[in-house]
Coordinates of C-alpha atoms and ligand atoms in Angstrom, one line a residue:
X1 CA 42.0 -3.7 -22.6
X2 CA 40.0 -3.4 -19.4
X3 CA 36.8 -1.3 -19.8
X4 CA 35.9 0.7 -16.7
X5 CA 32.2 1.4 -16.4
X6 CA 30.9 4.2 -14.2
X7 CA 29.8 2.0 -11.3
X8 CA 32.7 -0.4 -11.1
X9 CA 34.0 1.3 -8.0
X10 CA 30.7 1.0 -6.3
X11 CA 30.2 -2.6 -7.5
X12 CA 33.6 -3.5 -6.1
X13 CA 32.3 -2.6 -2.6
X14 CA 29.1 -4.7 -2.7
X15 CA 28.1 -8.2 -2.0
X16 CA 25.0 -7.4 -4.1
X17 CA 24.9 -5.8 -7.6
X18 CA 24.7 -2.6 -9.5
X19 CA 22.5 -2.9 -12.6
X20 CA 23.0 -0.3 -15.3
X21 CA 21.3 0.3 -18.7
X22 CA 23.9 -1.8 -20.4
X23 CA 23.1 -4.9 -18.4
X24 CA 20.8 -7.5 -20.0
X25 CA 18.4 -7.6 -17.1
X26 CA 18.1 -3.7 -16.9
X27 CA 14.4 -3.7 -18.0
X28 CA 13.4 -6.5 -15.7
X29 CA 15.1 -4.9 -12.7
X30 CA 13.8 -1.4 -13.3
X31 CA 10.2 -2.6 -14.0
X32 CA 7.5 -1.5 -11.6
X33 CA 4.1 -3.0 -10.6
X34 CA 2.2 -0.4 -12.6
X35 CA 3.7 -1.0 -16.0
X36 CA 2.8 2.6 -16.9
X37 CA 5.8 3.7 -14.7
X38 CA 8.9 4.0 -16.8
X39 CA 11.6 4.2 -14.2
X40 CA 14.9 5.4 -15.6
X41 CA 17.4 5.8 -12.7
X42 CA 21.1 6.2 -13.3
X43 CA 21.5 2.7 -12.0
X44 CA 19.7 0.2 -9.7
X45 CA 21.6 -1.1 -6.7
X46 CA 20.5 -4.5 -5.3
X47 CA 22.0 -4.7 -1.8
X48 CA 22.4 -8.0 -0.1
X49 CA 23.4 -6.6 3.3
X50 CA 23.3 -3.4 5.3
X51 CA 27.0 -2.6 4.3
X52 CA 25.9 -2.6 0.7
X53 CA 23.3 0.1 1.5
X54 CA 25.9 2.1 3.4
X55 CA 28.2 1.9 0.3
X56 CA 25.4 3.0 -2.0
X57 CA 24.4 5.9 0.1
X58 CA 28.0 7.1 0.5
X59 CA 28.6 6.7 -3.2
X60 CA 25.5 8.7 -4.1
X61 CA 26.2 11.5 -1.6
X62 CA 29.9 11.9 -2.7
X63 CA 28.8 12.2 -6.4
X64 CA 25.8 14.4 -6.0
X65 CA 23.3 11.7 -6.9
X66 CA 20.0 11.2 -5.1
X67 CA 18.7 7.9 -3.7
X68 CA 15.3 6.5 -4.2
X69 CA 14.6 3.5 -1.9
X70 CA 12.3 0.9 -3.2
X71 CA 11.0 -2.6 -2.1
X72 CA 8.6 -4.0 -4.7
X73 CA 7.7 -1.0 -7.0
X74 CA 4.0 -1.1 -6.1
X75 CA 3.9 2.7 -5.8
X76 CA 6.5 3.7 -8.3
X77 CA 4.5 6.0 -10.5
X78 CA 4.6 9.0 -8.2
X79 CA 8.5 9.0 -8.1
X80 CA 8.6 10.9 -11.4
X81 CA 12.0 11.6 -13.0
X82 CA 14.9 9.5 -11.6
X83 CA 17.6 11.5 -13.4
X84 CA 20.9 11.5 -11.4
X85 CA 19.3 9.1 -8.9
X86 CA 20.3 5.6 -7.7
X87 CA 17.3 3.4 -7.2
X88 CA 18.3 1.3 -4.1
X89 CA 16.0 -1.7 -4.5
X90 CA 16.0 -3.8 -1.3
X91 CA 14.2 -6.9 -2.8
X92 CA 17.0 -9.2 -1.7
X93 CA 16.7 -8.4 2.0
X94 CA 14.4 -11.3 2.7
X95 CA 14.9 -12.3 6.4
X96 CA 11.8 -13.1 8.4
X97 CA 11.9 -13.8 12.2
X98 CA 8.7 -14.4 14.1
X99 CA 8.7 -14.3 17.9
X100 CA 5.2 -15.8 18.5
X101 CA 5.3 -15.4 22.3
X102 CA 6.2 -11.7 22.1
X103 CA 3.8 -11.2 19.2
X104 CA 6.6 -9.5 17.3
X105 CA 7.9 -9.9 13.8
X106 CA 11.1 -8.6 12.2
X107 CA 11.4 -8.6 8.4
X108 CA 14.0 -7.5 5.9
X109 CA 12.8 -4.5 3.9
X110 CA 12.3 -6.6 0.7
X111 CA 9.8 -9.0 2.3
X112 CA 6.3 -9.1 0.8
X113 CA 3.2 -9.9 2.9
X114 CA 2.9 -13.3 1.2
X115 CA 6.0 -14.4 3.1
X116 CA 4.7 -13.4 6.5
X117 CA 0.9 -13.7 6.8
X118 CA 0.5 -17.5 6.1
X119 CA 3.3 -18.3 8.6
X120 CA 1.6 -16.1 11.2
X121 CA -1.7 -17.7 10.6
X122 CA -0.3 -21.1 11.4
X123 CA 0.7 -19.7 14.8
X124 CA -2.7 -18.2 15.5
X125 CA -1.5 -14.7 14.7
X126 CA -2.4 -12.0 12.2
X127 CA -0.6 -8.9 10.9
X128 CA -2.2 -5.8 9.6
X129 CA -1.6 -6.5 6.0
X130 CA -3.9 -5.2 3.2
X131 CA -5.6 -6.6 0.1
X132 CA -2.6 -7.9 -1.8
X133 CA 0.0 -10.5 -0.6
X134 CA 2.3 -9.2 -3.3
X135 CA 2.7 -5.7 -1.6
X136 CA 5.9 -5.1 0.3
X137 CA 5.8 -4.7 4.1
X138 CA 8.2 -1.7 3.8
X139 CA 6.4 0.7 1.6
X140 CA 3.0 -0.4 2.9
X141 CA 4.1 0.3 6.5
X142 CA 6.1 3.5 5.9
X143 CA 3.1 5.1 4.1
X144 CA 0.3 3.9 6.5
X145 CA -1.0 0.4 5.7
X146 CA -4.8 0.0 5.8
X147 CA -6.0 -3.6 5.8
X148 CA -8.7 -6.0 6.9
X149 CA -8.2 -5.5 10.6
X150 CA -7.7 -1.7 10.4
X151 CA -10.9 -0.6 12.1
X152 CA -10.0 -2.6 15.2
X153 CA -6.2 -2.1 15.2
X154 CA -5.5 1.0 13.1
X155 CA -2.9 1.5 10.4
X156 CA 0.0 -1.0 10.2
X157 CA 2.5 1.9 10.5
X158 CA 1.4 2.4 14.2
X159 CA 2.1 -1.2 15.0
X160 CA 5.7 -0.8 13.8
X161 CA 7.9 -0.9 16.9
X162 CA 11.4 -0.4 15.4
X163 CA 13.0 0.5 12.1
X164 CA 16.5 -0.1 10.9
X165 CA 17.8 2.2 8.2
X166 CA 20.8 3.9 6.6
X167 CA 20.5 7.7 6.8
X168 CA 22.1 10.3 4.4
X169 CA 25.3 10.4 6.4
X170 CA 25.8 6.7 5.7
X171 CA 25.1 5.6 9.3
X172 CA 23.1 2.4 10.0
X173 CA 20.6 3.2 12.7
X174 CA 18.0 1.4 14.6
X175 CA 15.2 3.8 15.7
X176 CA 12.2 3.2 18.0
X177 CA 10.1 5.1 20.5
X178 CA 13.1 5.8 22.7
X179 CA 16.0 5.9 20.2
X180 CA 15.8 8.9 17.9
X181 CA 12.1 9.1 18.4
X182 CA 11.7 12.1 16.0
X183 CA 13.1 10.0 13.2
X184 CA 11.0 7.0 14.2
X185 CA 7.9 9.3 14.2
X186 CA 8.7 10.7 10.7
X187 CA 9.4 7.4 9.1
X188 CA 5.9 6.1 10.1
X189 CA 4.1 8.1 7.3
X190 CA 7.1 9.8 5.7
X191 CA 7.9 6.8 3.4
X192 CA 11.3 6.8 1.7
X193 CA 12.3 10.4 2.4
X194 CA 14.5 9.7 5.4
X195 CA 16.8 6.9 4.5
X196 CA 17.0 3.3 3.1
X197 CA 15.1 1.1 5.5
X198 CA 16.8 -2.3 5.8
X199 CA 14.5 -4.0 8.3
X200 CA 11.2 -3.4 10.3
X201 CA 9.8 -4.8 13.5
X202 CA 6.1 -4.8 14.2
X203 CA 3.5 -6.2 16.6
X204 CA 1.1 -8.9 15.4
X205 CA -2.2 -9.9 17.0
X206 CA -3.6 -13.2 18.3
X207 CA -6.3 -14.5 15.9
X208 CA -7.2 -18.2 15.4
X209 CA -10.1 -17.6 13.1
X210 CA -12.6 -14.9 12.0
X211 CA -15.8 -14.7 10.0
X212 CA -14.9 -13.5 6.6
X213 CA -15.8 -13.8 3.0
X214 CA -17.3 -12.3 -0.1
X215 CA -20.8 -12.0 -1.5
X216 CA -21.1 -11.7 -5.3
X217 CA -24.1 -10.1 -7.0
X218 CA -24.6 -9.6 -10.8
X219 CA -23.1 -6.3 -11.9
X220 CA -26.6 -5.1 -12.8
X221 CA -27.5 -5.0 -9.1
X222 CA -24.8 -2.5 -8.3
X223 CA -27.1 0.2 -7.2
X224 CA -29.1 -1.8 -4.6
X225 CA -26.0 -3.5 -3.3
X226 CA -24.1 -0.2 -2.8
X227 CA -27.1 1.4 -1.2
X228 CA -27.6 -1.4 1.2
X229 CA -23.8 -1.5 2.1
X230 CA -23.7 2.3 2.5
X231 CA -26.7 2.2 4.9
X232 CA -25.3 -0.8 6.8
X233 CA -21.7 0.4 7.5
X234 CA -22.5 3.1 10.0
X235 CA -24.1 0.4 12.2
X236 CA -21.1 -2.0 12.2
X237 CA -18.8 -2.4 15.2
X238 CA -15.0 -1.8 14.9
X239 CA -14.5 -5.5 14.9
X240 CA -16.0 -5.6 11.4
X241 CA -14.2 -4.3 8.3
X242 CA -16.4 -4.2 5.3
X243 CA -15.7 -3.3 1.6
X244 CA -18.0 -3.0 -1.4
X245 CA -16.6 -3.2 -4.9
X246 CA -17.6 -3.1 -8.5
X247 CA -15.4 -5.7 -10.2
X248 CA -15.0 -6.4 -13.9
X249 CA -12.6 -9.3 -13.9
X250 CA -10.3 -10.1 -16.8
X251 CA -10.3 -13.6 -18.2
X252 CA -6.9 -14.2 -16.3
X253 CA -5.6 -17.2 -14.4
X254 CA -5.2 -15.3 -11.1
X255 CA -9.0 -14.8 -11.0
X256 CA -10.8 -17.7 -9.3
X257 CA -12.6 -19.9 -11.9
X258 CA -16.2 -19.2 -11.0
X259 CA -15.9 -15.5 -11.4
X260 CA -13.2 -15.2 -14.1
X261 CA -14.1 -12.9 -16.9
X262 CA -17.3 -11.8 -15.1
X263 CA -18.6 -8.5 -13.8
X264 CA -20.0 -8.2 -10.2
X265 CA -21.0 -6.0 -7.4
X266 CA -19.5 -7.5 -4.3
X267 CA -19.4 -7.0 -0.6
X268 CA -16.5 -8.2 1.5
X269 CA -16.4 -8.6 5.3
X270 CA -13.8 -9.6 7.9
X271 CA -15.3 -9.9 11.4
X272 CA -13.3 -10.5 14.6
X273 CA -16.0 -12.5 16.4
X274 CA -18.3 -15.5 16.2
X275 CA -20.1 -16.8 13.1
X276 CA -23.5 -16.2 14.6
X277 CA -22.7 -12.6 15.4
X278 CA -21.0 -12.1 12.0
X279 CA -24.0 -13.5 10.2
X280 CA -26.3 -11.1 12.1
X281 CA -24.1 -8.2 11.0
X282 CA -24.1 -9.0 7.3
X283 CA -27.7 -10.1 7.1
X284 CA -29.0 -7.0 5.3
X285 CA -26.6 -7.7 2.4
X286 CA -27.3 -11.5 2.4
X287 CA -31.0 -10.8 2.4
X288 CA -30.5 -9.3 -1.1
X289 CA -29.8 -12.9 -2.3
X290 CA -26.1 -13.1 -3.5
X291 CA -25.3 -15.3 -6.5
X292 CA -22.3 -16.6 -4.6
X293 CA -21.4 -16.3 -0.9
X294 CA -18.1 -17.4 0.5
X295 CA -18.5 -16.2 4.1
X296 CA -17.3 -18.7 6.7
X297 CA -15.1 -19.1 9.8
X298 CA -11.6 -19.0 8.3
X299 CA -8.0 -18.7 9.6
X300 CA -6.4 -15.3 9.0
X301 CA -4.4 -16.7 6.1
X302 CA -7.7 -16.6 4.1
X303 CA -7.5 -12.8 4.1
X304 CA -4.4 -12.8 1.9
X305 CA -6.1 -13.7 -1.4
X306 CA -9.6 -12.7 -0.4
X307 CA -9.7 -9.5 -2.5
X308 CA -8.4 -11.3 -5.6
X309 CA -5.9 -8.5 -6.3
X310 CA -3.7 -9.1 -9.4
X311 CA -0.4 -10.8 -8.4
X312 CA 1.6 -9.7 -11.4
X313 CA 2.5 -6.3 -12.8
X314 CA -0.1 -4.6 -15.1
X315 CA -0.5 -1.2 -16.7
X316 CA -3.3 0.8 -15.1
X317 CA -4.8 4.3 -14.5
X318 CA -6.3 4.9 -11.1
X319 CA -7.9 7.4 -8.8
X320 CA -8.5 7.6 -5.1
X321 CA -10.1 9.7 -2.4
X322 CA -11.1 9.5 1.2
X323 CA -14.7 10.5 1.6
X324 CA -16.5 12.2 4.5
X325 CA -19.4 9.8 3.8
X326 CA -21.5 8.5 0.9
X327 CA -25.1 9.5 1.2
X328 CA -27.8 8.0 -1.0
X329 CA -27.4 10.7 -3.7
X330 CA -23.7 10.0 -3.7
X331 CA -24.2 6.3 -4.3
X332 CA -26.6 7.2 -7.2
X333 CA -24.0 9.6 -8.7
X334 CA -21.2 7.0 -8.4
X335 CA -23.4 4.3 -10.0
X336 CA -24.3 6.7 -12.8
X337 CA -20.6 7.4 -13.5
X338 CA -19.2 3.9 -13.4
X339 CA -22.0 1.5 -12.8
X340 CA -23.6 -1.1 -15.2
X341 CA -25.3 1.4 -17.5
X342 CA -22.3 3.7 -17.8
X343 CA -20.3 1.6 -20.2
X344 CA -17.4 1.8 -17.7
X345 CA -14.5 -0.7 -18.4
X346 CA -13.0 0.0 -14.9
X347 CA -11.7 -3.2 -13.4
X348 CA -12.1 -2.0 -9.9
X349 CA -14.2 0.5 -8.0
X350 CA -13.6 -0.2 -4.4
X351 CA -15.1 1.4 -1.3
X352 CA -13.7 0.5 2.2
X353 CA -15.3 1.4 5.4
X354 CA -12.9 3.6 7.5
X355 CA -13.5 4.9 11.1
X356 CA -13.0 2.9 14.2
X357 CA -9.3 2.8 15.2
X358 CA -8.5 4.5 11.8
X359 CA -10.1 7.7 13.2
X360 CA -8.2 7.8 16.5
X361 CA -4.6 8.8 17.2
X362 CA -3.1 6.0 19.3
X363 CA -0.5 6.9 21.9
X364 CA 3.0 7.1 20.3
X365 CA 1.6 7.1 16.8
X366 CA 3.8 8.2 13.9
X367 CA 3.2 11.0 11.3
X368 CA 0.4 9.0 9.6
X369 CA -1.7 8.6 12.7
X370 CA -5.2 8.3 11.2
X371 CA -7.1 8.5 7.9
X372 CA -9.7 11.1 7.3
X373 CA -13.3 10.4 6.4
X374 CA -15.5 7.3 6.8
X375 CA -15.0 5.7 3.4
X376 CA -12.0 5.1 1.2
X377 CA -12.4 5.0 -2.6
X378 CA -9.9 3.4 -4.9
X379 CA -10.6 2.7 -8.6
X380 CA -8.5 1.5 -11.5
X381 CA -8.8 0.8 -15.2
X382 CA -6.4 -1.5 -17.0
X383 CA -4.5 0.5 -19.7
X384 CA -2.3 -1.5 -22.0
X385 CA -2.2 1.3 -24.6
X386 CA -3.0 5.0 -24.9
X387 CA -6.6 4.7 -26.2
X388 CA -7.6 2.4 -23.3
X389 CA -5.7 4.7 -20.9
X390 CA -7.7 7.7 -22.2
X391 CA -11.0 5.7 -21.9
X392 CA -10.1 4.7 -18.3
X393 CA -9.1 8.2 -17.5
X394 CA -12.5 9.5 -18.7
X395 CA -14.4 7.2 -16.4
X396 CA -12.0 7.9 -13.5
X397 CA -12.6 11.6 -14.0
X398 CA -16.4 11.1 -14.0
X399 CA -16.0 9.1 -10.8
X400 CA -13.9 11.9 -9.3
X401 CA -16.7 14.4 -10.1
X402 CA -19.3 12.2 -8.6
X403 CA -17.6 12.0 -5.2
X404 CA -16.1 15.4 -5.1
X405 CA -18.7 16.8 -2.7
X406 CA -17.6 14.2 -0.1
X407 CA -13.8 14.6 -0.5
X408 CA -12.2 14.5 3.0
X409 CA -8.5 14.0 2.0
X410 CA -6.1 11.6 0.5
X411 CA -4.3 8.5 1.5
X412 CA -0.8 8.7 -0.1
X413 CA -0.3 4.9 -0.4
X414 CA -3.2 4.8 -2.8
X415 CA -2.1 7.9 -4.8
X416 CA -0.6 6.8 -8.1
X417 CA 0.5 10.2 -9.4
X418 CA 3.1 12.8 -8.7
X419 CA 1.6 15.1 -6.0
X420 CA 2.3 17.9 -3.6
X421 CA 2.8 15.7 -0.5
X422 CA 1.9 18.7 1.8
X423 CA -1.7 18.0 0.9
X424 CA -1.5 14.6 2.7
X425 CA -0.8 16.0 6.1
X426 CA -2.1 18.7 8.4
X427 CA 0.1 21.9 8.6
X428 CA 1.7 20.9 12.0
X429 CA 2.6 17.4 10.9
X430 CA 4.0 18.7 7.6
X431 CA 6.1 21.3 9.3
X432 CA 7.5 18.6 11.7
X433 CA 8.2 16.2 8.9
X434 CA 10.2 18.9 7.1
X435 CA 12.1 19.7 10.3
X436 CA 13.1 16.1 10.8
X437 CA 14.1 15.9 7.2
X438 CA 16.3 18.9 7.6
X439 CA 18.0 17.2 10.6
X440 CA 18.7 13.9 9.0
X441 CA 18.8 14.7 5.3
X442 CA 19.5 18.4 4.9
X443 CA 20.8 18.0 1.3
X444 CA 17.6 16.1 0.3
X445 CA 19.5 13.0 -0.9
X446 CA 16.4 10.7 -0.4
X447 CA 13.5 10.8 -2.8
X448 CA 10.4 9.2 -1.4
X449 CA 7.5 8.3 -3.6
X450 CA 5.8 11.4 -2.3
X451 CA 8.5 13.9 -1.7
X452 CA 9.1 15.7 1.6
X453 CA 11.6 18.5 1.3
X454 CA 13.8 19.6 4.2
X455 CA 12.7 22.7 6.1
X456 CA 14.3 25.9 4.9
Ligands
FAD501 C1 -2.5 -4.3 -5.9 C2 -2.3 -3.4 -4.8 C3 -3.0 -3.6 -3.6 C4 -2.8 -2.7 -2.5 N1 -3.6 -2.9 -1.4 C5 -3.4 -2.0 -0.3 C6 -4.1 -2.2 0.9 O1 -4.9 -3.1 1.0 N2 -3.9 -1.3 1.9 C7 -3.0 -0.3 1.8 O2 -2.9 0.5 2.7 N3 -2.3 -0.1 0.6 C8 -2.5 -0.9 -0.4 N4 -1.8 -0.7 -1.6 C9 -0.9 0.4 -1.6 C10 0.5 0.1 -1.1 O3 0.4 0.2 0.3 C11 1.5 1.1 -1.6 O4 1.6 0.9 -3.0 C12 2.9 0.9 -1.0 O5 3.6 2.0 -1.2 C13 3.5 -0.4 -1.5 O6 4.7 -0.6 -0.8 P1 5.8 -1.5 -1.6 O7 7.0 -1.6 -0.7 O8 5.2 -2.7 -2.1 O9 6.1 -0.6 -2.9 P2 7.4 0.3 -3.3 O10 6.9 1.0 -4.6 O11 8.6 -0.5 -3.4 O12 7.5 1.4 -2.2 C14 6.7 2.5 -2.1 C15 7.5 3.6 -1.5 O13 7.8 3.2 -0.1 C16 9.1 3.7 0.2 N5 9.9 2.5 0.5 C17 9.8 1.2 0.0 N6 10.8 0.5 0.5 C18 11.6 1.3 1.2 C19 12.8 1.1 1.9 N7 13.4 -0.1 2.0 N8 13.4 2.2 2.5 C20 12.8 3.4 2.5 N9 11.6 3.6 1.8 C21 11.0 2.6 1.2 C22 9.6 4.5 -0.9 O14 9.3 5.8 -0.8 C23 8.9 3.9 -2.1 O15 8.8 4.7 -3.2 C24 -1.9 -1.6 -2.6 C25 -1.2 -1.4 -3.8 C26 -1.4 -2.3 -4.9 C27 -0.6 -2.0 -6.2

């Protein structure tokens, strides 16, 4: 006898697949980067082409299901319950087309930065990717995208020139500054709330080489390193992006041999200029006498692995905040909370300098035009079980308390918890995002990682 499963009628319309809880690869397919996310959608759809996405959206709408679009699952925790929801996972949309002369790239929505950045580098070009080659272009770009060149060129979302998507009515659309500009505006910051994106086009920038690298100091020197970095950053030009981190590396193969298993205070830099100018800019940090110093003139491909982010899924607890500034007393409080004498097991406490182009709305910018504050904080603790999660949470809470006086806002791509997304936008932007949502998705079919409901 033929058994009919609930999604057979959808499967029959697809070149790709529908994966349900009864399939052997269900757990592999529904797994997210943060292994503390336990995604339980009704089914996962893996489209191979735009028509598959159209079929999935029409199917969901006609049966009263919601649709959560996803590319790599790097920001899955905020999604929350996926009851009565199809997870439309675009991982198989893997086209990459580079038009070097036009400085323009078009990618399928499942493409990760690791597939784009090295190829661009060979052509003397750089994209505005972030710290991890494993992150998807789609979610990164739709939520903002703050990377190594951000102080010079701003958020990646505002270098996006066109977006192809399937909206709630099942229509494939291509939107840009002149075609459905309101939707184009909302998508650039509104993440997955407006449709399933199938492809993105964006501008890339000429760059043969830059002065970049990392200085490692013993963890015990965290206080003087962070003080020096915090005093230095206000003097740096927009051509320099600098981060300072407290890193407690696991003894894992993805960590470069010399630092594997060690704990460090580190300062990163990426400078769009000459070696001699770059050396002058980072001199106050170098004068502290790093134990290891990798700064050199490098091609932009070197920025991909520079932050040593984990390439594989792991369970973690995290916190984040954008800070107005971090005065000397703030550095002291941060070091007391999570520095070498605190007993902190946090794998990462990362400060990134903001400002420059991140502080200015560029002409034609989308809903996420800028980031507030002058410093971004992101911290995480690995949490393979509940006791380690509770320990990490305790240190993250202490860190939150230490920086609370300087809280300027949040950057949703870094927020790994369910949140009220209205807090991520000013009142006018939030109202406009809701109006555009009401126009294109009045029944609230699409569930972005940070939810934007339609206007009433
Ligand atoms: C290790 C690590 C390093 C990071 N480094 C940086 C960094 O340097 N700079 C920075 O700015 N951010 C960084 N992030 C945050 C990152 O930008 C977000 O996690 C981003 O949402 C990831 O996008 P994704 O497509 O990989 O993930 P996903 O979880 O697949 O996507 C996140 C959300 O984007 C939307 N989305 C994704 N694909 C689609 C689609 N096809 N159609 C419609 N909506 C879609 C959905 O709302 C989805 O829930 C980092 C995250 C991690 C885990």
